[in-house]
XYZ file of C-alpha atoms in Angstrom:
250
model
C -16.041 -10.617 32.209
C -14.600 -7.742 33.845
C -11.256 -9.521 34.822
C -10.944 -11.054 31.177
C -11.161 -7.587 29.895
C -8.535 -6.386 32.228
C -6.231 -9.069 31.354
C -6.647 -8.421 27.655
C -6.052 -4.897 28.216
C -2.760 -5.686 30.295
C -1.742 -8.022 27.294
C -2.269 -5.390 24.450
C -0.977 -2.054 26.583
C 2.160 -3.716 27.055
C 3.217 -2.999 23.767
C 6.426 -1.996 21.554
C 6.238 1.812 21.119
C 4.430 3.008 17.883
C 6.768 5.111 15.451
C 6.250 8.550 16.058
C 8.065 9.916 13.075
C 6.409 11.230 10.109
C 8.263 9.348 7.656
C 10.367 6.326 7.803
C 13.278 5.843 5.359
C 14.147 2.368 3.861
C 16.654 2.441 1.458
C 16.189 -1.204 0.282
C 12.855 -0.637 -0.779
C 13.729 -1.636 -4.617
C 14.502 -5.257 -3.532
C 11.307 -6.360 -1.714
C 9.071 -8.655 -3.565
C 5.366 -9.198 -3.540
C 2.743 -11.935 -3.799
C 0.353 -11.352 -6.815
C -2.718 -13.611 -7.798
C -1.685 -13.422 -11.767
C 1.901 -13.338 -12.358
C 3.654 -10.655 -14.038
C 4.294 -10.945 -17.539
C 7.852 -11.371 -18.495
C 9.603 -9.051 -20.708
C 12.315 -11.461 -21.359
C 14.632 -14.274 -19.810
C 18.578 -14.591 -18.702
C 19.839 -17.565 -20.863
C 23.708 -17.133 -20.707
C 26.499 -14.947 -18.742
C 29.478 -13.966 -20.457
C 32.565 -15.634 -19.380
C 32.680 -18.582 -17.177
C 30.898 -17.094 -14.049
C 29.782 -19.178 -11.098
C 27.713 -16.565 -9.879
C 26.028 -13.536 -11.943
C 26.758 -10.407 -10.247
C 27.023 -6.316 -10.713
C 28.587 -5.505 -13.821
C 28.536 -9.010 -15.720
C 27.048 -9.173 -19.174
C 24.131 -11.376 -19.645
C 22.325 -12.816 -22.816
C 18.515 -12.259 -22.826
C 15.921 -13.790 -24.873
C 13.008 -11.179 -25.242
C 9.491 -12.331 -25.202
C 7.936 -12.430 -28.496
C 6.473 -9.116 -29.596
C 8.181 -7.069 -26.972
C 10.966 -4.757 -27.550
C 13.947 -4.370 -25.522
C 15.751 -1.135 -26.610
C 19.409 -0.113 -25.372
C 19.183 1.957 -22.198
C 15.839 0.299 -20.988
C 16.217 -0.862 -17.401
C 14.436 -3.945 -15.963
C 13.972 -5.771 -12.644
C 15.256 -9.175 -12.546
C 13.153 -11.930 -10.666
C 11.934 -15.228 -10.337
C 8.823 -16.595 -9.493
C 8.173 -19.165 -6.657
C 5.673 -22.105 -5.897
C 2.115 -21.072 -5.569
C 1.448 -19.846 -2.054
C -1.660 -21.300 -0.382
C -3.482 -20.665 2.953
C -2.185 -22.908 5.443
C -5.664 -23.848 6.817
C -7.742 -23.813 3.929
C -5.364 -24.492 1.441
C -7.018 -21.627 -0.608
C -4.661 -20.186 -3.504
C -3.333 -16.672 -2.142
C -0.972 -15.926 -4.995
C 2.326 -16.183 -6.783
C 5.578 -14.810 -4.838
C 7.741 -12.741 -7.052
C 11.355 -12.844 -5.695
C 13.481 -9.795 -6.936
C 17.015 -10.670 -7.585
C 18.744 -7.402 -9.373
C 18.430 -4.991 -12.150
C 19.587 -4.995 -15.510
C 20.146 -2.341 -18.358
C 19.915 -3.295 -22.094
C 23.067 -2.379 -23.792
C 23.062 -4.032 -27.396
C 20.167 -5.545 -29.626
C 20.457 -8.097 -31.992
C 18.224 -9.872 -34.126
C 17.602 -12.847 -32.100
C 18.600 -12.029 -28.516
C 20.027 -8.770 -26.503
C 22.702 -8.139 -24.067
C 22.182 -6.596 -20.776
C 24.786 -5.508 -17.972
C 23.471 -5.898 -14.485
C 23.322 -2.510 -12.751
C 22.750 -4.370 -9.385
C 22.368 -7.602 -7.579
C 19.998 -7.860 -4.792
C 20.770 -11.443 -4.285
C 22.482 -14.033 -6.353
C 21.203 -13.870 -9.981
C 20.634 -17.183 -11.970
C 20.145 -18.105 -15.362
C 16.506 -18.254 -15.835
C 15.487 -15.136 -14.193
C 12.758 -13.048 -15.698
C 12.439 -9.370 -16.387
C 9.811 -7.032 -15.397
C 9.814 -3.073 -16.280
C 12.073 -1.373 -13.484
C 9.802 1.275 -11.589
C 12.040 3.229 -8.990
C 10.389 3.144 -5.507
C 10.143 6.100 -3.228
C 12.227 4.843 0.130
C 10.821 7.535 2.183
C 7.675 6.200 3.613
C 4.748 8.331 5.025
C 3.632 6.890 8.437
C -0.202 6.678 8.367
C -3.226 5.135 10.300
C -4.521 1.901 9.277
C -8.288 1.009 8.957
C -9.814 0.975 12.406
C -10.506 -2.749 13.602
C -8.680 -4.525 10.404
C -7.328 -8.063 11.193
C -5.392 -10.202 8.788
C -2.787 -12.947 9.068
C 1.362 -13.140 8.194
C 1.276 -15.406 5.032
C 4.971 -16.078 4.851
C 8.465 -14.265 5.302
C 9.960 -13.459 1.892
C 12.853 -15.817 2.572
C 10.560 -18.562 4.034
C 12.183 -19.059 7.079
C 10.623 -21.206 9.926
C 10.771 -18.143 12.493
C 11.585 -14.545 11.826
C 12.279 -11.293 13.674
C 12.936 -7.745 13.343
C 13.880 -6.295 10.151
C 12.680 -9.485 8.227
C 10.282 -8.898 5.211
C 7.240 -10.752 5.297
C 3.567 -10.733 3.403
C 0.183 -10.245 4.928
C -3.146 -11.371 3.494
C -4.754 -7.930 3.238
C -4.071 -5.303 0.541
C -5.338 -2.385 -1.049
C -9.056 -3.829 -1.196
C -9.082 -3.870 2.607
C -7.677 -0.295 2.937
C -4.171 -1.208 3.453
C -1.484 1.152 2.258
C 2.163 1.750 2.738
C 3.135 3.500 5.969
C 0.690 1.863 8.496
C 1.566 0.244 11.250
C -0.077 -3.163 12.718
C 0.340 -5.137 15.901
C 1.515 -8.894 15.810
C -0.666 -10.821 18.396
C -1.826 -14.451 19.251
C -4.783 -15.543 21.018
C -4.796 -19.392 21.647
C -7.651 -21.312 22.575
C -7.567 -23.980 25.457
C -9.668 -26.766 26.877
C -9.410 -26.427 30.455
C -11.319 -29.562 31.465
C -10.270 -32.534 29.878
C -13.569 -34.124 30.055
C -14.903 -31.000 28.548
C -14.884 -30.278 24.761
C -15.322 -26.646 25.001
C -12.444 -24.373 24.677
C -12.006 -20.666 25.954
C -10.139 -18.091 24.469
C -7.253 -16.925 26.188
C -5.977 -13.378 26.671
C -4.385 -11.870 23.562
C -0.546 -11.595 23.530
C 1.477 -9.100 21.593
C 4.048 -10.516 19.562
C 5.375 -7.291 17.988
C 4.731 -4.667 15.437
C 5.191 -4.302 11.548
C 5.168 -1.773 8.833
C 3.643 -2.072 5.408
C 6.250 -1.279 2.793
C 4.238 -2.341 -0.450
C 0.604 -3.056 -1.348
C -0.938 -5.183 -4.104
C -4.751 -5.654 -4.490
C -5.087 -8.791 -1.974
C -1.785 -8.541 -0.076
C 1.039 -6.617 1.149
C 4.744 -6.740 1.775
C 5.897 -5.511 5.498
C 8.875 -5.357 7.456
C 8.868 -6.587 10.805
C 9.808 -3.315 13.141
C 9.390 -5.054 16.588
C 9.383 -8.498 17.768
C 9.259 -9.617 21.434
C 9.430 -13.238 20.641
C 10.179 -15.277 17.148
C 7.636 -14.503 14.715
C 6.158 -17.485 12.607
C 3.866 -17.608 9.562
C 0.120 -17.583 10.743
C 0.638 -15.088 13.282
C -2.496 -12.532 13.400
C -2.274 -8.887 12.902
C -4.671 -6.001 13.862
C -4.808 -2.190 13.472
C -3.361 -0.540 16.666
C -5.792 0.889 18.827
C -6.294 2.821 22.105
C -7.596 1.526 25.085
C -9.611 3.490 27.764
């Protein structure tokens, strides 16, 4: 048992250095999406773009159909987004939530009886006909570094772009949020701990030494999930990788 503990300590001690800064500046904070159990109530939908545009981008004029009983006034700014297919747990198939994929921001410029015109203020990604609108809330790019709840464990749900493998600077989602004490600015280790059947004739499996894969920083939280950035990756990260609050080894 003592040897196993020593091996575990070796695996987790050989880790990326934690960010010792008081704050982390993430200038692209406005463009990161999130997973929420109930989708945001859209305020309107883009149904046409002025001119023959193959792609909608910054400066373009778009036609918007307001949601019934929602007032869209000139000068108001909205975040553009689309919702992706429901995300489920890879092991249990349990519903986790709806991914909100942010595409840009639009400002209302002209109001008409049946529609409004908006000008694209910024494009985070290609904007499409059918993209939805939610109220724009400017996020503060300066994130205070703080300690996470001791012993908290969780799992990386998926990367924002749904890559099979991802690494440093990638945006991803974890299955822990505000209800578990997760807050922006917390750092977590990414690790794996496999099980292995040593003897082919024996059905018993042993738990192998935990291996550190990297580190992530929480950027945004929802009630049951959080949006994170991979700050360090020693190997390719995959959805399903486990996370844990960093801890000191005696």
